[in-house]
Each structure stands twice: as structure tokens, then as C-alpha cells.
Amino acid sequence: MLSVTILGNNSAIPAFERHPTSQVLQNNEQSFLIDCGEGTQMQMMRYKIKPSRINNIFISHLHGDHYFGLIGHLTSMGLLGRKNPITLYAPESLQAIIELQLKVADAHLPYPLHFHSLDNEGILYEDKSITVRCFKVYHRIPCWGFLFTEKRNPRRIDIDKVKEYDIPVSFYDSLQGGMDFLTADNRMIENELLTVEGVHAKSYAYCADTIYNEEIAERVKGADVLYHESTYLDDLHERAASRFHCTSREAARIAKKAGVKRLLLGHFSSKYEQLEAFLAEACPIFENTELAIEGTTFLV
Ligand SMILES: [Zn+2]
Ligand SMILES: [Zn+2]
């Protein structure tokens, strides 16, 4: 099961009880922190996210609204006696920033902190259950999107059928691997007869700060859930472009073009107190749109 909890959905500065950008993607194994704006630790406490489960942190770019909470999180983990390593996937300069912050405080983390700089598109992380890739988005400074894809589940054994055909338990692993079964009297029983399709592997695409660019639709094609920034409403589309941001309609156009199943809008400008207009503008273009409201957990 894959889910994402929104911890911060605002751009630039905190406003109207909204926090700068941060979210946590969780599967059964662990949690992945995506951006870490100011206030992220407090939001984790508020929404019962266990920081100890976070082994991998992905920072899209080095505007403060995406990482000013990071040093706090890293040092708190140290004060709480964490031993497990944390890997930080971020633009290269972040390593020097973090190391300087630790150095001037004469702080020493009791756990290994690994840096992985974002240089090229491709796979960043992989384990038996999930693959994480990064892709370029188009912002004023280098900025990255992230695509989380569950590993395809193997076919599931149909218990009634394996009993009916008297398949030995020792052959179950082979069945899940796709093999057909040869009986003692040389009859071939096809795999499809004994197994059912595994659960569809879900994917979540995180599209951080970016100007409207249809190349992004190619990179997130078919995702189950796309989070796309939507800093402004449509009347400010010129301002959005001049600041390398998007409007709600532009985010909806990307979702439609990419053929995703669901769109989450976030990274709202602090000039807006009410957010309903973002939905009103996006839904006529892409119906299955929701606001990435803080504290909400969306099942992918
Ligand atoms: Zn931002
Ligand atoms: Zn930015």
C-alpha cells in the first residue's frame, strides 16, 4: 500500500496556517520524506508521522521553502539517538550547507548521513518494493521531480485451482515466477490457469516548482497520482511564467496530457486565503483533481 501525507502545501512563506512544502510517502516498509520546509517536524508530530521510519529524504531544489526544515530534522534525529543511516538526495550544494551548519555548532550526528547529488535523470533508489526516479522540471534554479513506482507484484496463487490440480506446495514459488506445471502423466497445466493477476503496481509523481512545460507530461505519464505545483490562479498566468511557476489550469493540462488518474494541487501562493478557486479552475480541464490539504493522507 502506498500513501502520501501532506505536511506543507504553501509556497515561499507560511500563511493562513499553511506551511512551506513537505510531504511523506509511505509504504509497508518505510517512509520517504519529500522536501522539508520550515515546520516539517511540528507537522510530523501533529499528523503522527514517525520520523524514525524515514531513511531517504528527497529535496527538489534549494529554495528555502523546500529545505529550511531539514537541519532541524537531521539534528533532532541525532539528539534522539538514531543509529540507522539517512540518505539525502538533493542538489549538490546542500551537502556543503548541511556540513557547515553542523560544523559551526560542533554537532556530530550519531548516524551516517549519506549525500547523493542530483545530476542526471534516472533511478535514485531501489529496493524489493519500490523504485524512485528523478526527472528535470523547469524552475529558476535547478529543480527535480520524483517518481515513485511500486515493483510489479508477482501473480498470486489461486488456492482453489492448485488444490483442484493437486499442485505440490514445493512448486508454489515457481508458479509465482510464471512457470507452467507438468503433471506425472505429462499433461502441461498452464500458469494462467493456476494463478491470478497480481495487484497493479502503483506510482506517485511529485512535480516540484516548475513553469508550464509539456515535457513533464511525458515523464509522469500514466501515474496513479500526480502532485503538481499550482502557485497561482489563471488571472496571474503571466506572473506565474515570469517566476517559473504554474497556474491551476496549467497543472490540470499537464495531468490531462499525461493521462494520470488523479491530480493533487499544491504550493499555493501566500496571497490566497481561500483555495476553492484552484479546484474550480482545474476541474473543468481535469475532473479528478483535489487540493493537497495539509494533514490529508491520500491513498495512491
Ligand atoms: Zn517553492
Ligand atoms: Zn522554488
PDB file of C-alpha atoms and ligand atoms in Angstrom:
ATOM      1  CA  MET A   1       0.000   0.000   0.000  1.00  0.00           C
ATOM      2  CA  LEU A   2       1.281   3.410  -0.980  1.00  0.00           C
ATOM      3  CA  SER A   3       0.028   6.639   0.607  1.00  0.00           C
ATOM      4  CA  VAL A   4       1.113  10.258   0.756  1.00  0.00           C
ATOM      5  CA  THR A   5       0.516  12.617   3.671  1.00  0.00           C
ATOM      6  CA  ILE A   6       0.693  16.348   3.037  1.00  0.00           C
ATOM      7  CA  LEU A   7       2.668  18.228   5.717  1.00  0.00           C
ATOM      8  CA  GLY A   8       3.099  21.564   3.960  1.00  0.00           C
ATOM      9  CA  ASN A   9       1.318  22.912   0.873  1.00  0.00           C
ATOM     10  CA  ASN A  10       2.337  26.560   0.691  1.00  0.00           C
ATOM     11  CA  SER A  11       4.960  28.358  -1.352  1.00  0.00           C
ATOM     12  CA  ALA A  12       7.532  30.878  -0.152  1.00  0.00           C
ATOM     13  CA  ILE A  13       6.281  31.792   3.343  1.00  0.00           C
ATOM     14  CA  PRO A  14       3.900  30.264   5.898  1.00  0.00           C
ATOM     15  CA  ALA A  15       0.441  31.834   5.659  1.00  0.00           C
ATOM     16  CA  PHE A  16      -3.149  31.166   6.795  1.00  0.00           C
ATOM     17  CA  GLU A  17      -1.922  28.225   8.899  1.00  0.00           C
ATOM     18  CA  ARG A  18      -0.370  26.660   5.822  1.00  0.00           C
ATOM     19  CA  HIS A  19       3.258  25.556   5.914  1.00  0.00           C
ATOM     20  CA  PRO A  20       6.011  25.530   3.292  1.00  0.00           C
ATOM     21  CA  THR A  21       6.331  22.400   1.179  1.00  0.00           C
ATOM     22  CA  SER A  22       6.774  18.933   2.656  1.00  0.00           C
ATOM     23  CA  GLN A  23       5.128  15.543   2.282  1.00  0.00           C
ATOM     24  CA  VAL A  24       5.714  11.950   3.321  1.00  0.00           C
ATOM     25  CA  LEU A  25       5.188   8.967   1.061  1.00  0.00           C
ATOM     26  CA  GLN A  26       4.740   5.685   2.955  1.00  0.00           C
ATOM     27  CA  ASN A  27       4.645   2.030   2.014  1.00  0.00           C
ATOM     28  CA  ASN A  28       4.636  -1.022   4.266  1.00  0.00           C
ATOM     29  CA  GLU A  29       8.407  -0.936   4.629  1.00  0.00           C
ATOM     30  CA  GLN A  30       9.362   2.689   5.308  1.00  0.00           C
ATOM     31  CA  SER A  31       8.634   6.396   4.769  1.00  0.00           C
ATOM     32  CA  PHE A  32      10.136   8.770   2.211  1.00  0.00           C
ATOM     33  CA  LEU A  33      10.332  12.468   3.029  1.00  0.00           C
ATOM     34  CA  ILE A  34       9.821  14.716   0.002  1.00  0.00           C
ATOM     35  CA  ASP A  35      11.013  18.278   0.610  1.00  0.00           C
ATOM     36  CA  CYS A  36      11.343  19.607   4.126  1.00  0.00           C
ATOM     37  CA  GLY A  37      10.185  23.204   4.508  1.00  0.00           C
ATOM     38  CA  GLU A  38      10.215  25.059   7.809  1.00  0.00           C
ATOM     39  CA  GLY A  39       7.814  23.492  10.321  1.00  0.00           C
ATOM     40  CA  THR A  40       8.075  19.951   8.966  1.00  0.00           C
ATOM     41  CA  GLN A  41       8.999  18.442  12.357  1.00  0.00           C
ATOM     42  CA  MET A  42       5.983  20.003  14.046  1.00  0.00           C
ATOM     43  CA  GLN A  43       3.734  18.837  11.233  1.00  0.00           C
ATOM     44  CA  MET A  44       5.048  15.280  11.559  1.00  0.00           C
ATOM     45  CA  MET A  45       4.126  15.315  15.237  1.00  0.00           C
ATOM     46  CA  ARG A  46       0.710  16.787  14.501  1.00  0.00           C
ATOM     47  CA  TYR A  47      -0.113  14.172  11.873  1.00  0.00           C
ATOM     48  CA  LYS A  48       1.509  11.194  13.649  1.00  0.00           C
ATOM     49  CA  ILE A  49       4.283  10.585  11.133  1.00  0.00           C
ATOM     50  CA  LYS A  50       7.129   8.592  12.699  1.00  0.00           C
ATOM     51  CA  PRO A  51      10.380  10.377  11.771  1.00  0.00           C
ATOM     52  CA  SER A  52      12.403   7.277  12.671  1.00  0.00           C
ATOM     53  CA  ARG A  53      10.896   5.436   9.657  1.00  0.00           C
ATOM     54  CA  ILE A  54      12.416   7.985   7.254  1.00  0.00           C
ATOM     55  CA  ASN A  55      15.618   6.603   5.745  1.00  0.00           C
ATOM     56  CA  ASN A  56      15.578   8.552   2.491  1.00  0.00           C
ATOM     57  CA  ILE A  57      14.964  12.273   2.001  1.00  0.00           C
ATOM     58  CA  PHE A  58      14.406  13.868  -1.396  1.00  0.00           C
ATOM     59  CA  ILE A  59      14.946  17.633  -1.792  1.00  0.00           C
ATOM     60  CA  SER A  60      13.694  19.064  -5.097  1.00  0.00           C
ATOM     61  CA  HIS A  61      15.689  22.313  -5.120  1.00  0.00           C
ATOM     62  CA  LEU A  62      17.345  24.837  -2.872  1.00  0.00           C
ATOM     63  CA  HIS A  63      14.683  27.492  -2.463  1.00  0.00           C
ATOM     64  CA  GLY A  64      14.165  27.814   1.286  1.00  0.00           C
ATOM     65  CA  ASP A  65      10.501  26.809   1.251  1.00  0.00           C
ATOM     66  CA  HIS A  66      11.676  23.295   0.323  1.00  0.00           C
ATOM     67  CA  TYR A  67      14.517  22.666   2.772  1.00  0.00           C
ATOM     68  CA  PHE A  68      14.704  25.164   5.655  1.00  0.00           C
ATOM     69  CA  GLY A  69      13.325  22.479   7.999  1.00  0.00           C
ATOM     70  CA  LEU A  70      15.991  19.951   7.117  1.00  0.00           C
ATOM     71  CA  ILE A  71      18.803  20.778   9.549  1.00  0.00           C
ATOM     72  CA  GLY A  72      16.260  20.700  12.389  1.00  0.00           C
ATOM     73  CA  HIS A  73      15.031  17.263  11.395  1.00  0.00           C
ATOM     74  CA  LEU A  74      18.568  15.871  10.965  1.00  0.00           C
ATOM     75  CA  THR A  75      19.827  17.181  14.301  1.00  0.00           C
ATOM     76  CA  SER A  76      16.682  16.048  16.146  1.00  0.00           C
ATOM     77  CA  MET A  77      17.258  12.536  14.822  1.00  0.00           C
ATOM     78  CA  GLY A  78      20.764  12.756  16.287  1.00  0.00           C
ATOM     79  CA  LEU A  79      19.528  14.014  19.673  1.00  0.00           C
ATOM     80  CA  LEU A  80      17.052  11.117  19.759  1.00  0.00           C
ATOM     81  CA  GLY A  81      19.936   8.681  19.315  1.00  0.00           C
ATOM     82  CA  ARG A  82      19.240   7.479  15.807  1.00  0.00           C
ATOM     83  CA  LYS A  83      21.743   4.896  14.542  1.00  0.00           C
ATOM     84  CA  ASN A  84      20.298   3.983  11.136  1.00  0.00           C
ATOM     85  CA  PRO A  85      21.738   5.873   8.153  1.00  0.00           C
ATOM     86  CA  ILE A  86      19.831   8.585   6.309  1.00  0.00           C
ATOM     87  CA  THR A  87      20.429   9.225   2.610  1.00  0.00           C
ATOM     88  CA  LEU A  88      19.806  12.697   1.276  1.00  0.00           C
ATOM     89  CA  TYR A  89      19.039  13.067  -2.448  1.00  0.00           C
ATOM     90  CA  ALA A  90      19.447  16.750  -3.271  1.00  0.00           C
ATOM     91  CA  PRO A  91      21.216  19.327  -5.433  1.00  0.00           C
ATOM     92  CA  GLU A  92      24.939  19.135  -4.770  1.00  0.00           C
ATOM     93  CA  SER A  93      25.313  22.423  -2.822  1.00  0.00           C
ATOM     94  CA  LEU A  94      23.131  21.132   0.002  1.00  0.00           C
ATOM     95  CA  GLN A  95      25.978  18.957   1.292  1.00  0.00           C
ATOM     96  CA  ALA A  96      28.197  21.990   1.991  1.00  0.00           C
ATOM     97  CA  ILE A  97      25.283  23.853   3.612  1.00  0.00           C
ATOM     98  CA  ILE A  98      24.460  20.983   5.989  1.00  0.00           C
ATOM     99  CA  GLU A  99      28.112  20.310   6.794  1.00  0.00           C
ATOM    100  CA  LEU A 100      28.692  23.999   7.629  1.00  0.00           C
ATOM    101  CA  GLN A 101      25.600  24.089   9.866  1.00  0.00           C
ATOM    102  CA  LEU A 102      26.873  21.037  11.748  1.00  0.00           C
ATOM    103  CA  LYS A 103      30.453  22.318  11.898  1.00  0.00           C
ATOM    104  CA  VAL A 104      29.717  25.769  13.386  1.00  0.00           C
ATOM    105  CA  ALA A 105      27.559  24.102  16.042  1.00  0.00           C
ATOM    106  CA  ASP A 106      30.251  21.497  16.717  1.00  0.00           C
ATOM    107  CA  ALA A 107      27.441  18.980  16.223  1.00  0.00           C
ATOM    108  CA  HIS A 108      28.150  15.351  15.390  1.00  0.00           C
ATOM    109  CA  LEU A 109      25.393  13.111  14.137  1.00  0.00           C
ATOM    110  CA  PRO A 110      25.443   9.641  15.748  1.00  0.00           C
ATOM    111  CA  TYR A 111      24.213   8.074  12.491  1.00  0.00           C
ATOM    112  CA  PRO A 112      25.722   8.035   8.975  1.00  0.00           C
ATOM    113  CA  LEU A 113      24.382  10.777   6.691  1.00  0.00           C
ATOM    114  CA  HIS A 114      24.922   9.960   3.017  1.00  0.00           C
ATOM    115  CA  PHE A 115      24.626  12.535   0.243  1.00  0.00           C
ATOM    116  CA  HIS A 116      23.531  11.661  -3.252  1.00  0.00           C
ATOM    117  CA  SER A 117      23.657  14.671  -5.553  1.00  0.00           C
ATOM    118  CA  LEU A 118      21.025  15.087  -8.234  1.00  0.00           C
ATOM    119  CA  ASP A 119      22.881  15.367 -11.540  1.00  0.00           C
ATOM    120  CA  ASN A 120      21.140  13.170 -14.080  1.00  0.00           C
ATOM    121  CA  GLU A 121      17.655  11.848 -14.650  1.00  0.00           C
ATOM    122  CA  GLY A 122      17.239   8.200 -13.696  1.00  0.00           C
ATOM    123  CA  ILE A 123      16.952   5.767 -10.804  1.00  0.00           C
ATOM    124  CA  LEU A 124      17.937   7.171  -7.393  1.00  0.00           C
ATOM    125  CA  TYR A 125      16.787   4.402  -5.106  1.00  0.00           C
ATOM    126  CA  GLU A 126      15.543   0.860  -5.441  1.00  0.00           C
ATOM    127  CA  ASP A 127      14.586  -1.956  -3.085  1.00  0.00           C
ATOM    128  CA  LYS A 128      12.379  -5.010  -3.352  1.00  0.00           C
ATOM    129  CA  SER A 129       9.177  -2.988  -3.181  1.00  0.00           C
ATOM    130  CA  ILE A 130       9.777   0.395  -4.829  1.00  0.00           C
ATOM    131  CA  THR A 131      11.853   2.334  -7.364  1.00  0.00           C
ATOM    132  CA  VAL A 132      12.440   6.089  -7.121  1.00  0.00           C
ATOM    133  CA  ARG A 133      13.490   8.086 -10.178  1.00  0.00           C
ATOM    134  CA  CYS A 134      14.241  11.779 -10.585  1.00  0.00           C
ATOM    135  CA  PHE A 135      13.447  13.920 -13.608  1.00  0.00           C
ATOM    136  CA  LYS A 136      14.081  17.550 -14.503  1.00  0.00           C
ATOM    137  CA  VAL A 137      11.453  20.213 -14.076  1.00  0.00           C
ATOM    138  CA  TYR A 138      11.837  23.815 -15.215  1.00  0.00           C
ATOM    139  CA  HIS A 139      12.416  26.383 -12.498  1.00  0.00           C
ATOM    140  CA  ARG A 140      14.565  29.494 -11.932  1.00  0.00           C
ATOM    141  CA  ILE A 141      17.274  27.317 -10.354  1.00  0.00           C
ATOM    142  CA  PRO A 142      17.899  23.585 -10.997  1.00  0.00           C
ATOM    143  CA  CYS A 143      14.873  21.659  -9.753  1.00  0.00           C
ATOM    144  CA  TRP A 144      13.840  17.999  -9.779  1.00  0.00           C
ATOM    145  CA  GLY A 145      10.666  15.975  -9.767  1.00  0.00           C
ATOM    146  CA  PHE A 146      10.460  12.482  -8.291  1.00  0.00           C
ATOM    147  CA  LEU A 147       8.608   9.409  -9.498  1.00  0.00           C
ATOM    148  CA  PHE A 148       7.908   6.602  -7.016  1.00  0.00           C
ATOM    149  CA  THR A 149       6.889   3.312  -8.603  1.00  0.00           C
ATOM    150  CA  GLU A 150       5.961   0.138  -6.753  1.00  0.00           C
ATOM    151  CA  LYS A 151       7.534  -3.028  -8.054  1.00  0.00           C
ATOM    152  CA  ARG A 152       5.075  -5.108 -10.025  1.00  0.00           C
ATOM    153  CA  ASN A 153       3.618  -7.755  -7.771  1.00  0.00           C
ATOM    154  CA  PRO A 154       4.035 -11.362  -8.914  1.00  0.00           C
ATOM    155  CA  ARG A 155       0.999 -13.361  -9.923  1.00  0.00           C
ATOM    156  CA  ARG A 156      -0.955 -14.716  -6.975  1.00  0.00           C
ATOM    157  CA  ILE A 157      -1.636 -18.404  -6.486  1.00  0.00           C
ATOM    158  CA  ASP A 158      -5.273 -19.413  -6.881  1.00  0.00           C
ATOM    159  CA  ILE A 159      -5.701 -21.688  -3.864  1.00  0.00           C
ATOM    160  CA  ASP A 160      -8.804 -23.476  -5.204  1.00  0.00           C
ATOM    161  CA  LYS A 161      -7.105 -24.229  -8.508  1.00  0.00           C
ATOM    162  CA  VAL A 162      -3.846 -25.540  -7.054  1.00  0.00           C
ATOM    163  CA  LYS A 163      -5.875 -27.899  -4.859  1.00  0.00           C
ATOM    164  CA  GLU A 164      -8.024 -28.964  -7.779  1.00  0.00           C
ATOM    165  CA  TYR A 165      -4.955 -29.812  -9.866  1.00  0.00           C
ATOM    166  CA  ASP A 166      -3.064 -31.238  -6.872  1.00  0.00           C
ATOM    167  CA  ILE A 167      -0.008 -28.985  -7.305  1.00  0.00           C
ATOM    168  CA  PRO A 168       2.687 -29.657  -4.656  1.00  0.00           C
ATOM    169  CA  VAL A 169       3.500 -26.797  -2.279  1.00  0.00           C
ATOM    170  CA  SER A 170       7.154 -27.061  -3.311  1.00  0.00           C
ATOM    171  CA  PHE A 171       6.150 -25.770  -6.776  1.00  0.00           C
ATOM    172  CA  TYR A 172       4.379 -22.602  -5.493  1.00  0.00           C
ATOM    173  CA  ASP A 173       7.433 -20.355  -5.886  1.00  0.00           C
ATOM    174  CA  SER A 174       7.875 -21.499  -9.473  1.00  0.00           C
ATOM    175  CA  LEU A 175       4.185 -20.834 -10.112  1.00  0.00           C
ATOM    176  CA  GLN A 176       4.561 -17.275  -8.824  1.00  0.00           C
ATOM    177  CA  GLY A 177       7.556 -16.924 -11.113  1.00  0.00           C
ATOM    178  CA  GLY A 178       5.317 -17.741 -14.079  1.00  0.00           C
ATOM    179  CA  MET A 179       6.151 -21.410 -14.776  1.00  0.00           C
ATOM    180  CA  ASP A 180       3.671 -23.947 -16.114  1.00  0.00           C
ATOM    181  CA  PHE A 181       3.232 -27.260 -14.261  1.00  0.00           C
ATOM    182  CA  LEU A 182       3.978 -30.632 -15.815  1.00  0.00           C
ATOM    183  CA  THR A 183       1.995 -33.482 -14.235  1.00  0.00           C
ATOM    184  CA  ALA A 184       3.322 -37.008 -13.663  1.00  0.00           C
ATOM    185  CA  ASP A 185       1.335 -38.189 -16.697  1.00  0.00           C
ATOM    186  CA  ASN A 186       2.902 -35.469 -18.872  1.00  0.00           C
ATOM    187  CA  ARG A 187      -0.014 -33.045 -19.007  1.00  0.00           C
ATOM    188  CA  MET A 188       1.007 -29.369 -19.106  1.00  0.00           C
ATOM    189  CA  ILE A 189      -1.135 -27.113 -16.894  1.00  0.00           C
ATOM    190  CA  GLU A 190      -0.711 -23.511 -17.908  1.00  0.00           C
ATOM    191  CA  ASN A 191       0.317 -20.951 -15.335  1.00  0.00           C
ATOM    192  CA  GLU A 192      -2.654 -18.682 -16.102  1.00  0.00           C
ATOM    193  CA  LEU A 193      -4.979 -21.440 -15.003  1.00  0.00           C
ATOM    194  CA  LEU A 194      -3.376 -21.701 -11.558  1.00  0.00           C
ATOM    195  CA  THR A 195      -2.664 -18.059 -10.731  1.00  0.00           C
ATOM    196  CA  VAL A 196      -4.400 -14.694 -10.874  1.00  0.00           C
ATOM    197  CA  GLU A 197      -3.009 -11.295 -11.861  1.00  0.00           C
ATOM    198  CA  GLY A 198      -1.003  -9.592  -9.069  1.00  0.00           C
ATOM    199  CA  VAL A 199      -2.188  -6.256  -7.700  1.00  0.00           C
ATOM    200  CA  HIS A 200      -1.467  -3.321 -10.043  1.00  0.00           C
ATOM    201  CA  ALA A 201       1.820  -1.595  -9.145  1.00  0.00           C
ATOM    202  CA  LYS A 202       1.015   1.997  -8.169  1.00  0.00           C
ATOM    203  CA  SER A 203       3.015   5.119  -8.983  1.00  0.00           C
ATOM    204  CA  TYR A 204       3.222   8.591  -7.449  1.00  0.00           C
ATOM    205  CA  ALA A 205       4.738  11.560  -9.261  1.00  0.00           C
ATOM    206  CA  TYR A 206       5.891  14.652  -7.392  1.00  0.00           C
ATOM    207  CA  CYS A 207       6.327  17.700  -9.548  1.00  0.00           C
ATOM    208  CA  ALA A 208       8.010  20.458  -7.630  1.00  0.00           C
ATOM    209  CA  ASP A 209       8.312  24.113  -8.615  1.00  0.00           C
ATOM    210  CA  THR A 210       8.143  24.466 -12.380  1.00  0.00           C
ATOM    211  CA  ILE A 211       6.984  26.625 -15.234  1.00  0.00           C
ATOM    212  CA  TYR A 212       4.406  25.014 -17.561  1.00  0.00           C
ATOM    213  CA  ASN A 213       6.260  22.546 -19.758  1.00  0.00           C
ATOM    214  CA  GLU A 214       4.626  19.674 -21.616  1.00  0.00           C
ATOM    215  CA  GLU A 215       7.776  17.567 -21.421  1.00  0.00           C
ATOM    216  CA  ILE A 216       6.796  16.946 -17.803  1.00  0.00           C
ATOM    217  CA  ALA A 217       3.673  15.132 -19.004  1.00  0.00           C
ATOM    218  CA  GLU A 218       5.917  12.604 -20.765  1.00  0.00           C
ATOM    219  CA  ARG A 219       7.865  11.958 -17.586  1.00  0.00           C
ATOM    220  CA  VAL A 220       4.841  11.325 -15.379  1.00  0.00           C
ATOM    221  CA  LYS A 221       2.748   9.523 -17.990  1.00  0.00           C
ATOM    222  CA  GLY A 222       0.063   7.264 -16.545  1.00  0.00           C
ATOM    223  CA  ALA A 223       0.901   7.902 -12.882  1.00  0.00           C
ATOM    224  CA  ASP A 224      -1.840   6.930 -10.437  1.00  0.00           C
ATOM    225  CA  VAL A 225      -1.422  10.209  -8.558  1.00  0.00           C
ATOM    226  CA  LEU A 226       0.349  13.333  -9.773  1.00  0.00           C
ATOM    227  CA  TYR A 227       1.171  16.119  -7.344  1.00  0.00           C
ATOM    228  CA  HIS A 228       1.793  19.243  -9.416  1.00  0.00           C
ATOM    229  CA  GLU A 229       2.564  22.722  -8.216  1.00  0.00           C
ATOM    230  CA  SER A 230      -0.147  25.289  -8.781  1.00  0.00           C
ATOM    231  CA  THR A 231       1.136  28.505  -7.257  1.00  0.00           C
ATOM    232  CA  TYR A 232      -1.312  30.928  -8.887  1.00  0.00           C
ATOM    233  CA  LEU A 233      -4.795  31.183 -10.334  1.00  0.00           C
ATOM    234  CA  ASP A 234      -5.230  31.714 -14.049  1.00  0.00           C
ATOM    235  CA  ASP A 235      -5.559  35.530 -13.994  1.00  0.00           C
ATOM    236  CA  LEU A 236      -1.913  35.626 -12.880  1.00  0.00           C
ATOM    237  CA  HIS A 237      -0.580  33.271 -15.544  1.00  0.00           C
ATOM    238  CA  GLU A 238       1.911  35.879 -16.747  1.00  0.00           C
ATOM    239  CA  ARG A 239       3.274  36.339 -13.254  1.00  0.00           C
ATOM    240  CA  ALA A 240       3.396  32.550 -12.867  1.00  0.00           C
ATOM    241  CA  ALA A 241       5.504  32.205 -16.019  1.00  0.00           C
ATOM    242  CA  SER A 242       7.823  35.091 -15.124  1.00  0.00           C
ATOM    243  CA  ARG A 243       8.547  33.384 -11.775  1.00  0.00           C
ATOM    244  CA  PHE A 244       8.830  29.889 -13.269  1.00  0.00           C
ATOM    245  CA  HIS A 245       5.637  28.680 -11.628  1.00  0.00           C
ATOM    246  CA  CYS A 246       2.310  27.275 -12.838  1.00  0.00           C
ATOM    247  CA  THR A 247      -1.366  28.075 -12.524  1.00  0.00           C
ATOM    248  CA  SER A 248      -4.075  25.578 -11.552  1.00  0.00           C
ATOM    249  CA  ARG A 249      -5.222  25.326 -15.194  1.00  0.00           C
ATOM    250  CA  GLU A 250      -1.710  24.622 -16.369  1.00  0.00           C
ATOM    251  CA  ALA A 251      -1.317  21.858 -13.769  1.00  0.00           C
ATOM    252  CA  ALA A 252      -4.620  20.371 -14.959  1.00  0.00           C
ATOM    253  CA  ARG A 253      -3.421  20.470 -18.593  1.00  0.00           C
ATOM    254  CA  ILE A 254      -0.286  18.528 -17.638  1.00  0.00           C
ATOM    255  CA  ALA A 255      -2.418  15.937 -15.772  1.00  0.00           C
ATOM    256  CA  LYS A 256      -4.705  15.545 -18.777  1.00  0.00           C
ATOM    257  CA  LYS A 257      -1.872  15.283 -21.266  1.00  0.00           C
ATOM    258  CA  ALA A 258      -0.063  12.747 -19.056  1.00  0.00           C
ATOM    259  CA  GLY A 259      -3.193  10.611 -18.663  1.00  0.00           C
ATOM    260  CA  VAL A 260      -2.732  10.327 -14.898  1.00  0.00           C
ATOM    261  CA  LYS A 261      -5.607   9.015 -12.764  1.00  0.00           C
ATOM    262  CA  ARG A 262      -5.657  11.756 -10.136  1.00  0.00           C
ATOM    263  CA  LEU A 263      -4.181  15.239  -9.658  1.00  0.00           C
ATOM    264  CA  LEU A 264      -3.229  16.925  -6.377  1.00  0.00           C
ATOM    265  CA  LEU A 265      -2.685  20.692  -6.446  1.00  0.00           C
ATOM    266  CA  GLY A 266      -0.287  22.364  -4.025  1.00  0.00           C
ATOM    267  CA  HIS A 267       2.427  25.005  -3.481  1.00  0.00           C
ATOM    268  CA  PHE A 268      -0.176  27.747  -3.148  1.00  0.00           C
ATOM    269  CA  SER A 269       0.905  31.373  -3.101  1.00  0.00           C
ATOM    270  CA  SER A 270       0.598  33.035   0.294  1.00  0.00           C
ATOM    271  CA  LYS A 271      -1.587  35.731  -1.317  1.00  0.00           C
ATOM    272  CA  TYR A 272      -4.570  33.316  -1.334  1.00  0.00           C
ATOM    273  CA  GLU A 273      -6.502  32.718   1.850  1.00  0.00           C
ATOM    274  CA  GLN A 274      -9.200  30.566   0.203  1.00  0.00           C
ATOM    275  CA  LEU A 275      -8.229  27.711  -2.082  1.00  0.00           C
ATOM    276  CA  GLU A 276     -11.562  26.631  -3.658  1.00  0.00           C
ATOM    277  CA  ALA A 277     -10.913  28.679  -6.797  1.00  0.00           C
ATOM    278  CA  PHE A 278      -7.934  26.432  -7.606  1.00  0.00           C
ATOM    279  CA  LEU A 279     -10.309  23.474  -7.861  1.00  0.00           C
ATOM    280  CA  ALA A 280     -12.913  25.461  -9.755  1.00  0.00           C
ATOM    281  CA  GLU A 281     -10.346  26.345 -12.406  1.00  0.00           C
ATOM    282  CA  ALA A 282      -8.678  22.941 -12.683  1.00  0.00           C
ATOM    283  CA  CYS A 283     -11.683  20.568 -12.618  1.00  0.00           C
ATOM    284  CA  PRO A 284     -13.213  21.587 -15.993  1.00  0.00           C
ATOM    285  CA  ILE A 285      -9.888  20.590 -17.599  1.00  0.00           C
ATOM    286  CA  PHE A 286      -9.072  17.565 -15.406  1.00  0.00           C
ATOM    287  CA  GLU A 287     -12.006  16.375 -13.344  1.00  0.00           C
ATOM    288  CA  ASN A 288     -10.271  14.136 -10.825  1.00  0.00           C
ATOM    289  CA  THR A 289      -8.424  16.990  -9.095  1.00  0.00           C
ATOM    290  CA  GLU A 290      -8.055  17.548  -5.362  1.00  0.00           C
ATOM    291  CA  LEU A 291      -6.350  20.125  -3.186  1.00  0.00           C
ATOM    292  CA  ALA A 292      -3.309  18.838  -1.310  1.00  0.00           C
ATOM    293  CA  ILE A 293      -4.697  19.942   2.050  1.00  0.00           C
ATOM    294  CA  GLU A 294      -2.282  19.632   4.983  1.00  0.00           C
ATOM    295  CA  GLY A 295      -2.937  16.658   7.227  1.00  0.00           C
ATOM    296  CA  THR A 296      -4.686  14.726   4.461  1.00  0.00           C
ATOM    297  CA  THR A 297      -3.406  11.261   3.576  1.00  0.00           C
ATOM    298  CA  PHE A 298      -4.124  10.230   0.012  1.00  0.00           C
ATOM    299  CA  LEU A 299      -4.019   6.537  -0.905  1.00  0.00           C
ATOM    300  CA  VAL A 300      -2.133   6.184  -4.180  1.00  0.00           C
TER     301      VAL A 300
HETATM  302 ZN    ZN B   1       8.755  26.700  -3.717  1.00  0.00          ZN
HETATM  303 ZN    ZN B   2      11.274  27.322  -5.962  1.00  0.00          ZN
END
